[in-house]
Coordinates of N, CA and C in Angstrom, one line a residue:
X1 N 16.4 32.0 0.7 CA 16.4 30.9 -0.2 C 15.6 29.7 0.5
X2 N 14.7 29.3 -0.1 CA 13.5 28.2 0.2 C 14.8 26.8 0.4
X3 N 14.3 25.5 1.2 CA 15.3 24.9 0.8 C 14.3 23.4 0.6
X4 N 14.7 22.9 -0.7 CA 14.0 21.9 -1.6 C 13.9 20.7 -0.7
X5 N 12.9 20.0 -0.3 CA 12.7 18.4 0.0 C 12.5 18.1 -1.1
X6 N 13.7 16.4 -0.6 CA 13.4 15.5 -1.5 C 12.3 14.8 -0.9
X7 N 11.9 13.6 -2.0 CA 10.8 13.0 -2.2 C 11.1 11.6 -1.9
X8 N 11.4 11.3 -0.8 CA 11.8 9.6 -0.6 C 10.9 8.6 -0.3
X9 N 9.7 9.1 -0.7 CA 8.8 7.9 -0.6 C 9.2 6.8 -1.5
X10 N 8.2 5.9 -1.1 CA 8.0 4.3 -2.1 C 6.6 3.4 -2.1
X11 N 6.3 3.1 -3.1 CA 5.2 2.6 -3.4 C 5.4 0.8 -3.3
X12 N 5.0 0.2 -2.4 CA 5.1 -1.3 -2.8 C 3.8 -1.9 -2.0
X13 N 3.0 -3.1 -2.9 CA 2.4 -4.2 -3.0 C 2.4 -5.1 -1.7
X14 N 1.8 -5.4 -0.7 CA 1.8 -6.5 0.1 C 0.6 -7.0 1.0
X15 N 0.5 -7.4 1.7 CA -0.4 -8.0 2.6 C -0.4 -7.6 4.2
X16 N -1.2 -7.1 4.6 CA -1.4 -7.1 6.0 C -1.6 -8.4 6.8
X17 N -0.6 -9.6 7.1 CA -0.8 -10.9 8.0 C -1.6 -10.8 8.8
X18 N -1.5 -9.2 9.8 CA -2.0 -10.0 11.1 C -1.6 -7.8 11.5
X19 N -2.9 -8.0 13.2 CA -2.8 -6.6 13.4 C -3.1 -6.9 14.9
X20 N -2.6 -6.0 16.0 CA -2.9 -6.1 17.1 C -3.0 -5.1 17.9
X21 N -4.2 -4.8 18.5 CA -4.5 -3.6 18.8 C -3.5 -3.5 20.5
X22 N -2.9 -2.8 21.1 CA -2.2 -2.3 22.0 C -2.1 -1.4 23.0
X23 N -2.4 -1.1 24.3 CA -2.2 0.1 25.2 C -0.3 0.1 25.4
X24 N -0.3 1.2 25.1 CA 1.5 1.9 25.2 C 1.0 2.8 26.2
X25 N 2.3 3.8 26.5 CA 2.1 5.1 27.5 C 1.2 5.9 26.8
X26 N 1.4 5.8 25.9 CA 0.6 7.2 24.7 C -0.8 7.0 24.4
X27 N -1.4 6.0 24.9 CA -2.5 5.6 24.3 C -3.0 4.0 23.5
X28 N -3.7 3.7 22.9 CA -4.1 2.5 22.2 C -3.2 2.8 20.7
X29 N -2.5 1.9 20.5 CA -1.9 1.7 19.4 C -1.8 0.4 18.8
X30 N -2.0 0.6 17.2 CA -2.2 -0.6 16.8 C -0.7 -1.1 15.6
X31 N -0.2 -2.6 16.3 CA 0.9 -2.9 15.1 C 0.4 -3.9 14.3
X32 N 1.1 -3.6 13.1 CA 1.4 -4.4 12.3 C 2.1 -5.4 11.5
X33 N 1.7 -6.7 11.1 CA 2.8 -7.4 10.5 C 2.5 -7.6 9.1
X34 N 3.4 -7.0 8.3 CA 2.6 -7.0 6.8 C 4.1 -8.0 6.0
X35 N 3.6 -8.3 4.7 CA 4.8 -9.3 3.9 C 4.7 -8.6 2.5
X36 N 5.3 -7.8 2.5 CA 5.8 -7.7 0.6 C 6.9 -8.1 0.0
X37 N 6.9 -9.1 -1.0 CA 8.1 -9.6 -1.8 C 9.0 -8.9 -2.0
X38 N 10.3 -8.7 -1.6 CA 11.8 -8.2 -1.3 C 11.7 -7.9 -2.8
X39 N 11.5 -8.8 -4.3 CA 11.9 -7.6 -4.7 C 11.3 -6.5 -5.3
X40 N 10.0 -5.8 -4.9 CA 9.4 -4.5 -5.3 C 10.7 -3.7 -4.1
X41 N 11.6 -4.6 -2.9 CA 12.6 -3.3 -2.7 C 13.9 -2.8 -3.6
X42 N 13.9 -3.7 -4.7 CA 15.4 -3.4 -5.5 C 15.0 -2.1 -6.2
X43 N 16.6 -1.2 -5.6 CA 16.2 0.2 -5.8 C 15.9 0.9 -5.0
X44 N 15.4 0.5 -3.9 CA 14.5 1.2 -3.1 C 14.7 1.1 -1.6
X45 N 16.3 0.4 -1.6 CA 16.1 0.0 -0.2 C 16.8 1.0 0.6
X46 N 17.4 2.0 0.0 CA 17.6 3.1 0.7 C 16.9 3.6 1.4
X47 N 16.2 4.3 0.6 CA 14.4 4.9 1.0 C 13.9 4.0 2.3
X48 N 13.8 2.9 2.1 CA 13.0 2.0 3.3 C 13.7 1.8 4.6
X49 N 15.1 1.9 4.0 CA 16.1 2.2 5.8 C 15.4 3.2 6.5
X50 N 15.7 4.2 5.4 CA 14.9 6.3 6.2 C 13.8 5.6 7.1
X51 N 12.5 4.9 6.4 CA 11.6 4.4 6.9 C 11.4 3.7 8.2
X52 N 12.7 3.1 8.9 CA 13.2 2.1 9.9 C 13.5 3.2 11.0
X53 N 14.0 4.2 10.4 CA 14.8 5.2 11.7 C 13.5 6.0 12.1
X54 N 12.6 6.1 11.2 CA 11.7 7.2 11.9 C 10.1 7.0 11.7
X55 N 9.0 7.9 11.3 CA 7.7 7.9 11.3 C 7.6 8.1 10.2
X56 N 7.0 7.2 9.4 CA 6.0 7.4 7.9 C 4.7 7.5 8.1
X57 N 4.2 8.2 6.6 CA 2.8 7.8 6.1 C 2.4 7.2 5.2
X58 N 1.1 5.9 5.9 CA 0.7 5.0 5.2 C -0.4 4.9 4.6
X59 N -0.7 4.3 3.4 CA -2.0 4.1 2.9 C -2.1 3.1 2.3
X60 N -3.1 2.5 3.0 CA -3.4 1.6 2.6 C -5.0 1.8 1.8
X61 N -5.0 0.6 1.1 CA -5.9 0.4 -0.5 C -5.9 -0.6 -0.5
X62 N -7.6 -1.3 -0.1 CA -8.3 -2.8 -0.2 C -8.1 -3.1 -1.7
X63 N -8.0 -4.4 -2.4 CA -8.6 -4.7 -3.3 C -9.6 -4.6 -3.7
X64 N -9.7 -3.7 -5.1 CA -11.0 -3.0 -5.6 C -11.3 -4.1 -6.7
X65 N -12.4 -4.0 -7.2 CA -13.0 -4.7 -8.3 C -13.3 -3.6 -9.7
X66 N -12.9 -3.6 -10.8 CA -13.5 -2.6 -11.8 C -14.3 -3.1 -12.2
X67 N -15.6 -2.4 -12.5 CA -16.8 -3.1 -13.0 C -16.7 -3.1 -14.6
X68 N -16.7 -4.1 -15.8 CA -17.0 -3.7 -16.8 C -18.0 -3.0 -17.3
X69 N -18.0 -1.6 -17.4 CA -18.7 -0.8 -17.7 C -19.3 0.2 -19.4
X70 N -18.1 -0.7 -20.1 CA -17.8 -0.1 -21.7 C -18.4 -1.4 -22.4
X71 N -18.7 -0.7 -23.7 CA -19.3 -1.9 -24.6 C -18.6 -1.9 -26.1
X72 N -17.1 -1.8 -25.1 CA -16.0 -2.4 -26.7 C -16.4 -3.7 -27.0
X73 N -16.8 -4.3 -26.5 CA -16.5 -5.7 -26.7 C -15.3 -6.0 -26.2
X74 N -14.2 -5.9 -25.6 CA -12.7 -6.3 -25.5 C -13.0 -7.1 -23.9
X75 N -12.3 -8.3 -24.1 CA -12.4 -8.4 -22.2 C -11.2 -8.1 -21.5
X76 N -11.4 -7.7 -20.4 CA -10.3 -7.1 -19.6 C -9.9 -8.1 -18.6
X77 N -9.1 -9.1 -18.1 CA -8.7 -9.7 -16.7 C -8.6 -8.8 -15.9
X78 N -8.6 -7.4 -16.0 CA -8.6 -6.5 -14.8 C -10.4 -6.1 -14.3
X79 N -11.4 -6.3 -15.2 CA -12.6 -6.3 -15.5 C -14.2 -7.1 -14.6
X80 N -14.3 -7.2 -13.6 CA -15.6 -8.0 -13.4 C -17.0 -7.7 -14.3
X81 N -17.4 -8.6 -15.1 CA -18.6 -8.5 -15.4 C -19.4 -9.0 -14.8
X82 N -20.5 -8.2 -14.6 CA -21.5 -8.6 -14.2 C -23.2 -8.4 -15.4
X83 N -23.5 -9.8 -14.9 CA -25.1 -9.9 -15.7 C -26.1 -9.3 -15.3
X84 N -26.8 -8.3 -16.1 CA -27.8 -7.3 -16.3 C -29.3 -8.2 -16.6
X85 N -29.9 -8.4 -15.6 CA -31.5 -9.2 -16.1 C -32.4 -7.8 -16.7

């Protein structure tokens, strides 16, 4: 009988403040201090205890730009246009 993991990730929004690169025993390691609004944790703060006791994986994703690329006419606030000479 196979035995099922659960899936206790979490997805939340924040900022990287500040980062500092480090020699430990193990090597160059780098910390960080990041700020996400408490509440993307409601719901979720179970999950992010597990996260405290042990090793996660992280990914991080710069702010991208979408280029307006369609010619609905519709404007998007998610959308940069840019002018074509």
């Amino acid at each position: 009988m196979a035995n099922e993991i659960k899936d206790n990730s979490i997805t939340v929004k924040g900022n990287v403040l500040n980062s500092t690169e480090k020699t430990v025993n193990k090597g160059q390691v780098i910390e960080l201090k990041v700020r996400v609004p408490a509440d993307q944790f409601d719901g979720k703060r179970d999950a992010f205890a597990q996260v405290l006791e042990g090793n996660s994986i992280m990914t991080f994703t710069p702010n991208q730009t979408e280029l307006d690329t369609d010619t609905d006419g519709e404007d998007n606030p998610d959308q940069t246009e840019l002018e074509v000479d």
